[in-house]
Amino acid sequence: MDSIAKEKLRNHFQELISLSDEEFEYAASFYHQKHFKKHQFVVQEDQLEVPEYFVVSGLVKAYSTNFEGKDHILQFAMEDWWVTDYNAFYNGGKATINIDCIEECDLLYISLEDKDHICSEIHKLEHFFRVKSNKGYVALQKRILTLLNKDASGRYDEFIRLYPSLVQRIPKTILASYLGVSRETLSRLGK
Amino acid sequence: MDSIAKEKLRNHFQELISLSDEEFEYAASFYHQKHFKKHQFVVQEDQLEVPEYFVVSGLVKAYSTNFEGKDHILQFAMEDWWVTDYNAFYNGGKATINIDCIEECDLLYISLEDKDHICSEIHKLEHFFRVKSNKGYVALQKRILTLLNKDASGRYDEFIRLYPSLVQRIPKTILASYLGVSRETLSRLGK
């Protein structure tokens, strides 16, 4: 792991917990770094042994492709976000979604075994990841309510409110797919 | 907490972790029990200080009501499930959803402060709730993909596959709302 990634990860942990140098170095030793080019796959459907990723820089999208070849965007992940096929990561088995790079990316990754290990060794890290998971759960509940409750215009407004910095970085076709609206509808809303 | 509720909670923890009698009694001392009648509200929109609930017996639904008065079902919770307005629970502020009882219910509840306290005192509990939160996250990801990906028939089949024991306990109008399909469509599918 290079020094930039290390600093990013450390600052990220420090938002919620305070680790000693020794604790951080120990935890960091279980993370590995990989560089991805734009459009490169991070996780591919049917892949086995999916790790969890932390975005040091760049932007990815996680999506599933249905039988008709249509993509449905599950989530985006940019700097300081965690992303993977969480079903495959926690429950084992093959990935059922794809993750690829909207921008060139620097990612850290860790296996489930190593993540469980550092959480069991360092209680503060178990706390960190419990809180992170809770936050993720709340975000997904909000997304479900938006999908059930809001029309195209409401979904677009909500996305801009929650992720103002993301709107400029995401191609319109992909944003339309995330919102579950047509490309034409999105163009009208974006004006 | 009565002995039935205590045994339910202990068995539930033991699915993932092994607590000593002392540890369990200590944790259990922070939970309180409350009985709810059918149709009674557990959480109401705009309520402050929302605790987290554990279902000892019965069945509840969590839902939001939009401006037109239409209900959108976020989730159900039956025996051994945890439920609350997680946004209000973790982030404070007023509840934005309602939770009420489809059946008469016995529930345990705990405040965020007390939950954080027992997690900080007993590392195994922090682990338990991290794993529970991760499982909840995976379930919500699946629900989002179902909402984006599947038509009425696919959503219904998926629900029956995941929650066979729930289908008989949920009124059809409410199940239709959860699936985001009309009552008429659901009747056709149920045949």
Coordinates of C-alpha atoms in Angstrom, one line a residue:
Chain A
M1 CA 0.0 0.0 0.0
D2 CA 1.5 3.4 -1.0
S3 CA 1.6 6.3 1.4
I4 CA -1.3 8.1 -0.1
A5 CA -3.6 5.1 0.3
K6 CA -2.4 4.6 3.8
E7 CA -3.2 8.2 4.8
K8 CA -6.6 7.9 3.2
L9 CA -7.5 4.7 5.1
R10 CA -6.1 6.1 8.3
N11 CA -8.1 9.4 8.0
H12 CA -11.2 7.3 7.2
F13 CA -10.9 5.2 10.3
Q14 CA -10.2 8.3 12.4
E15 CA -13.5 9.8 11.5
L16 CA -15.1 7.3 14.0
I17 CA -12.3 5.7 16.0
S18 CA -8.9 6.5 17.3
L19 CA -6.3 3.8 16.6
S20 CA -2.7 3.8 17.9
D21 CA 0.1 3.7 15.2
E22 CA 0.6 0.0 16.0
E23 CA -3.1 -0.9 15.7
F24 CA -3.4 1.0 12.4
E25 CA -0.2 -0.6 10.9
Y26 CA -1.5 -4.0 12.0
A27 CA -4.9 -3.5 10.4
A28 CA -3.4 -1.9 7.2
S29 CA -1.1 -4.9 6.7
F30 CA -4.2 -6.9 5.7
Y31 CA -5.2 -4.5 3.0
H32 CA -3.8 -4.7 -0.6
Q33 CA -3.8 -2.1 -3.3
K34 CA -4.7 -2.4 -6.9
H35 CA -4.9 0.1 -9.8
F36 CA -7.8 -0.2 -12.3
K37 CA -8.2 1.5 -15.6
K38 CA -11.4 3.2 -16.7
H39 CA -14.0 0.7 -17.7
Q40 CA -12.1 -2.2 -16.1
F41 CA -14.0 -4.7 -14.1
V42 CA -13.4 -4.9 -10.4
V43 CA -15.9 -7.7 -9.8
Q44 CA -17.5 -9.8 -12.5
E45 CA -20.7 -11.9 -12.3
D46 CA -19.9 -15.5 -11.5
Q47 CA -16.5 -14.6 -9.9
L48 CA -15.6 -16.5 -6.8
E49 CA -13.9 -15.2 -3.6
V50 CA -15.0 -11.6 -3.8
P51 CA -13.1 -9.2 -1.5
E52 CA -14.4 -5.9 -0.1
Y53 CA -13.0 -2.7 -1.7
F54 CA -12.2 0.7 -0.3
V55 CA -12.0 3.5 -2.9
V56 CA -8.8 5.5 -2.5
S57 CA -9.5 7.5 -5.7
G58 CA -11.9 7.2 -8.6
L59 CA -15.5 6.1 -9.1
V60 CA -17.1 2.7 -9.7
K61 CA -20.6 1.5 -10.3
A62 CA -22.1 -1.7 -9.1
Y63 CA -24.9 -3.1 -11.3
S64 CA -26.8 -6.2 -12.3
T65 CA -27.6 -7.2 -15.9
N66 CA -31.0 -8.8 -16.4
F67 CA -31.9 -11.5 -19.0
E68 CA -32.7 -8.9 -21.6
G69 CA -29.2 -7.4 -21.2
K70 CA -30.4 -4.3 -19.4
D71 CA -28.3 -2.9 -16.6
H72 CA -29.7 -1.9 -13.2
I73 CA -27.4 0.2 -11.1
L74 CA -27.3 -0.8 -7.5
Q75 CA -24.9 1.8 -6.2
F76 CA -21.9 4.1 -7.0
A77 CA -18.8 4.3 -4.9
M78 CA -16.3 7.2 -4.8
E79 CA -13.4 8.2 -2.6
D80 CA -13.8 6.9 1.0
W81 CA -16.7 4.5 0.1
W82 CA -16.7 0.8 0.6
V83 CA -18.1 -1.4 -2.1
T84 CA -18.4 -5.0 -3.2
D85 CA -21.0 -7.7 -4.0
Y86 CA -21.9 -7.9 -0.3
N87 CA -24.0 -11.0 -0.7
A88 CA -21.1 -12.9 -2.3
F89 CA -18.6 -11.3 0.2
Y90 CA -20.5 -12.3 3.4
N91 CA -22.3 -15.5 2.3
G92 CA -19.7 -16.9 -0.1
G93 CA -20.6 -18.2 -3.5
K94 CA -20.5 -16.5 -6.9
A95 CA -20.9 -12.8 -7.5
T96 CA -24.3 -11.9 -9.0
I97 CA -23.5 -8.3 -9.8
N98 CA -20.7 -6.5 -11.7
I99 CA -18.6 -3.6 -10.5
D100 CA -16.6 -1.6 -13.0
C101 CA -14.8 1.7 -13.1
I102 CA -16.5 4.9 -14.4
E103 CA -13.1 6.6 -13.8
E104 CA -9.6 5.3 -13.3
C105 CA -9.4 3.9 -9.8
D106 CA -7.0 3.2 -6.9
L107 CA -8.6 0.6 -4.6
L108 CA -7.7 -1.2 -1.5
Y109 CA -9.2 -4.7 -0.9
I110 CA -9.4 -7.2 2.0
S111 CA -10.8 -10.7 2.2
L112 CA -13.7 -11.6 4.6
E113 CA -11.4 -13.8 6.6
D114 CA -8.9 -10.9 7.1
K115 CA -11.6 -8.4 7.9
D116 CA -13.2 -10.7 10.5
H117 CA -9.7 -11.2 11.9
I118 CA -8.8 -7.6 12.4
C119 CA -12.3 -6.9 13.8
S120 CA -11.8 -9.7 16.3
E121 CA -8.3 -8.5 17.2
I122 CA -9.2 -4.8 17.5
H123 CA -12.6 -4.1 19.1
K124 CA -12.5 -0.5 17.9
L125 CA -12.4 -1.7 14.3
E126 CA -15.4 -4.0 14.9
H127 CA -17.2 -0.9 16.2
F128 CA -16.1 1.1 13.1
F129 CA -17.5 -1.5 10.8
R130 CA -20.7 -1.9 12.8
V131 CA -21.4 1.8 12.5
K132 CA -20.4 1.9 8.8
S133 CA -22.8 -1.0 8.1
N134 CA -25.6 0.7 10.0
K135 CA -25.1 3.9 7.9
G136 CA -25.2 1.8 4.8
Y137 CA -28.4 0.2 5.9
V138 CA -30.0 3.6 6.5
A139 CA -28.9 4.8 3.0
L140 CA -30.4 1.7 1.4
Q141 CA -33.7 2.1 3.3
K142 CA -33.9 5.7 2.0
R143 CA -33.2 4.4 -1.5
I144 CA -36.0 1.9 -1.3
L145 CA -38.5 4.5 0.0
T146 CA -37.4 6.8 -2.9
L147 CA -38.0 4.0 -5.4
L148 CA -41.4 3.2 -4.0
N149 CA -42.5 6.8 -3.2
K150 CA -41.0 9.2 -5.7
D151 CA -41.5 9.9 -9.4
A152 CA -38.6 10.7 -11.8
S153 CA -38.4 14.3 -10.8
G154 CA -38.4 13.5 -7.0
R155 CA -35.7 10.8 -7.4
Y156 CA -33.5 13.2 -9.4
D157 CA -33.9 16.0 -6.8
E158 CA -33.1 13.6 -4.0
F159 CA -29.9 12.3 -5.7
I160 CA -28.7 15.9 -6.3
R161 CA -29.4 16.7 -2.6
L162 CA -27.6 13.6 -1.3
Y163 CA -24.7 13.5 -3.7
P164 CA -24.1 16.9 -5.3
S165 CA -20.5 16.1 -6.1
L166 CA -21.4 12.9 -8.0
V167 CA -23.8 14.3 -10.5
Q168 CA -21.1 15.9 -12.7
R169 CA -19.0 12.7 -12.6
I170 CA -21.6 10.2 -13.8
P171 CA -22.6 9.8 -17.4
K172 CA -26.3 10.7 -17.9
T173 CA -27.3 7.3 -19.3
I174 CA -25.9 5.6 -16.2
L175 CA -27.5 8.1 -13.8
A176 CA -30.9 7.5 -15.6
S177 CA -30.5 3.8 -15.0
Y178 CA -29.7 4.3 -11.3
L179 CA -32.8 6.5 -10.9
G180 CA -34.9 4.0 -12.8
V181 CA -36.0 6.7 -15.3
S182 CA -35.5 7.0 -19.1
R183 CA -32.6 8.9 -20.6
E184 CA -35.1 11.3 -22.2
T185 CA -36.8 12.0 -18.9
L186 CA -33.4 12.7 -17.2
S187 CA -32.4 15.2 -19.9
R188 CA -35.6 17.1 -19.3
L189 CA -35.0 17.1 -15.6
G190 CA -31.4 18.2 -15.9
K191 CA -32.3 21.5 -17.6
Chain B
M1 CA -38.5 -9.0 30.8
D2 CA -40.4 -12.2 31.3
S3 CA -38.7 -15.6 31.0
I4 CA -40.1 -16.4 27.5
A5 CA -38.7 -13.1 26.1
K6 CA -35.4 -13.7 27.9
E7 CA -35.0 -17.2 26.4
K8 CA -35.9 -15.9 22.9
L9 CA -33.3 -13.1 23.1
R10 CA -30.6 -15.5 24.5
N11 CA -31.2 -18.1 21.8
H12 CA -31.1 -15.3 19.2
F13 CA -27.7 -14.1 20.4
Q14 CA -26.4 -17.7 20.6
E15 CA -27.0 -18.2 16.9
L16 CA -23.9 -16.2 16.4
I17 CA -22.0 -15.7 19.7
S18 CA -21.5 -17.4 23.0
L19 CA -22.2 -15.3 26.0
S20 CA -21.6 -16.3 29.6
D21 CA -24.6 -16.1 32.0
E22 CA -23.2 -13.0 33.5
E23 CA -22.7 -11.3 30.1
F24 CA -26.2 -12.2 29.0
E25 CA -27.8 -11.0 32.2
Y26 CA -25.9 -7.7 32.0
A27 CA -26.9 -7.1 28.3
A28 CA -30.5 -8.2 29.0
S29 CA -30.8 -5.7 31.8
F30 CA -30.8 -2.9 29.2
Y31 CA -33.8 -4.3 27.3
H32 CA -37.4 -3.6 28.2
Q33 CA -40.5 -5.4 27.3
K34 CA -43.8 -4.0 26.0
H35 CA -47.0 -5.7 24.8
F36 CA -48.8 -4.2 21.7
K37 CA -52.4 -4.9 20.5
K38 CA -53.2 -5.6 16.9
H39 CA -53.1 -2.4 14.8
Q40 CA -51.4 -0.5 17.7
F41 CA -48.5 1.9 16.6
V42 CA -45.0 0.9 17.7
V43 CA -43.4 4.0 16.1
Q44 CA -45.3 7.0 14.7
E45 CA -44.1 9.6 12.2
D46 CA -42.7 12.6 14.0
Q47 CA -42.0 10.7 17.2
L48 CA -38.7 11.6 19.0
E49 CA -36.3 9.2 20.7
V50 CA -37.1 6.0 18.7
P51 CA -35.6 2.8 20.3
E52 CA -34.7 -0.4 18.4
Y53 CA -37.2 -3.3 18.8
F54 CA -36.7 -7.0 18.8
V55 CA -39.8 -9.1 18.0
V56 CA -40.4 -11.8 20.7
S57 CA -43.8 -12.7 19.1
G58 CA -46.1 -11.2 16.5
L59 CA -45.7 -9.4 13.3
V60 CA -45.2 -5.7 12.5
K61 CA -45.0 -3.6 9.3
A62 CA -42.8 -0.5 8.8
Y63 CA -44.2 1.9 6.2
S64 CA -44.2 5.5 5.0
T65 CA -47.3 7.4 4.0
N66 CA -46.8 9.8 1.1
F67 CA -48.5 13.2 0.5
E68 CA -51.5 11.5 -1.2
G69 CA -52.0 9.3 1.8
K70 CA -50.7 6.2 0.1
D71 CA -48.7 3.7 2.2
H72 CA -45.4 2.2 1.0
I73 CA -44.2 -0.8 3.0
L74 CA -40.6 -0.7 3.8
Q75 CA -40.3 -4.0 5.7
F76 CA -42.1 -6.6 7.8
A77 CA -40.6 -8.0 11.0
M78 CA -41.7 -11.2 12.8
E79 CA -40.2 -13.3 15.6
D80 CA -36.4 -12.9 16.0
W81 CA -36.3 -9.8 13.7
W82 CA -35.0 -6.4 14.6
V83 CA -36.9 -3.3 13.5
T84 CA -37.2 0.4 13.9
D85 CA -36.9 3.6 12.0
Y86 CA -33.1 3.2 11.7
N87 CA -32.6 6.7 10.3
A88 CA -34.2 8.2 13.4
F89 CA -32.6 5.6 15.7
Y90 CA -29.0 6.1 14.6
N91 CA -29.1 9.8 13.5
G92 CA -31.5 11.2 16.0
G93 CA -34.4 13.4 15.0
K94 CA -38.0 12.6 14.3
A95 CA -39.3 9.4 12.9
T96 CA -40.2 9.6 9.2
I97 CA -41.9 6.2 9.0
N98 CA -44.6 4.4 11.0
I99 CA -44.5 0.9 12.5
D100 CA -47.7 -0.8 13.5
C101 CA -48.8 -4.3 14.5
I102 CA -50.3 -6.7 11.9
E103 CA -50.7 -9.1 14.8
E104 CA -50.7 -8.7 18.6
C105 CA -47.0 -8.4 19.6
D106 CA -44.5 -8.8 22.4
L107 CA -41.5 -6.6 21.7
L108 CA -38.2 -5.8 23.5
Y109 CA -36.7 -2.4 23.0
I110 CA -33.4 -0.7 23.8
S111 CA -32.2 2.9 23.4
L112 CA -29.2 3.7 21.1
E113 CA -27.2 4.9 24.1
D114 CA -27.8 1.5 25.9
K115 CA -27.1 -0.5 22.7
D116 CA -23.8 1.4 22.1
H117 CA -23.0 0.8 25.8
I118 CA -23.4 -3.0 25.8
C119 CA -21.5 -3.2 22.5
S120 CA -18.6 -1.3 24.0
E121 CA -18.7 -3.4 27.2
I122 CA -19.0 -6.7 25.4
H123 CA -16.9 -7.1 22.2
K124 CA -18.9 -10.3 21.3
L125 CA -22.1 -8.2 21.2
E126 CA -20.5 -5.6 18.9
H127 CA -19.6 -8.5 16.6
F128 CA -23.2 -9.9 16.8
F129 CA -24.7 -6.5 15.8
R130 CA -22.1 -5.9 13.0
V131 CA -22.9 -9.3 11.5
K132 CA -26.7 -8.6 11.9
S133 CA -26.3 -5.2 10.2
N134 CA -24.4 -6.8 7.4
K135 CA -27.1 -9.4 6.8
G136 CA -29.7 -6.6 6.8
Y137 CA -27.7 -4.7 4.3
V138 CA -27.5 -7.7 2.0
A139 CA -31.3 -8.2 2.3
L140 CA -31.9 -4.6 1.3
Q141 CA -29.6 -4.8 -1.7
K142 CA -31.6 -7.8 -2.9
R143 CA -34.8 -5.9 -2.4
I144 CA -33.5 -2.9 -4.5
L145 CA -32.4 -5.3 -7.3
T146 CA -35.9 -6.9 -7.1
L147 CA -37.6 -3.5 -7.4
L148 CA -35.4 -2.4 -10.3
N149 CA -35.2 -5.8 -12.1
K150 CA -38.4 -7.8 -11.6
D151 CA -42.0 -7.4 -12.7
A152 CA -45.0 -8.2 -10.4
S153 CA -44.8 -11.9 -10.9
G154 CA -41.0 -12.0 -10.3
R155 CA -41.4 -10.0 -7.1
Y156 CA -44.1 -12.2 -5.8
D157 CA -42.2 -15.4 -6.5
E158 CA -39.1 -14.0 -4.8
F159 CA -41.1 -13.0 -1.7
I160 CA -42.6 -16.5 -1.4
R161 CA -39.1 -18.1 -1.9
L162 CA -37.5 -15.9 0.8
Y163 CA -40.4 -15.7 3.3
P164 CA -42.7 -18.7 2.8
S165 CA -44.0 -18.5 6.4
L166 CA -44.9 -14.8 6.1
V167 CA -47.2 -15.0 3.0
Q168 CA -50.1 -16.5 5.0
R169 CA -49.8 -14.0 7.8
I170 CA -49.9 -10.8 5.7
P171 CA -53.2 -9.3 4.4
K172 CA -53.1 -9.3 0.6
T173 CA -53.6 -5.5 0.3
I174 CA -50.5 -5.0 2.5
L175 CA -48.4 -7.5 0.6
A176 CA -49.4 -5.8 -2.7
S177 CA -48.1 -2.5 -1.3
Y178 CA -44.8 -4.1 -0.2
L179 CA -44.3 -5.6 -3.7
G180 CA -45.3 -2.3 -5.4
V181 CA -48.0 -4.0 -7.4
S182 CA -51.8 -3.5 -7.5
R183 CA -54.2 -5.6 -5.3
E184 CA -55.8 -7.0 -8.5
T185 CA -52.4 -8.1 -9.9
L186 CA -51.6 -9.8 -6.7
S187 CA -54.9 -11.7 -6.6
R188 CA -54.1 -13.0 -10.1
L189 CA -50.6 -14.1 -9.0
G190 CA -51.8 -15.8 -5.9
K191 CA -54.0 -18.2 -7.8

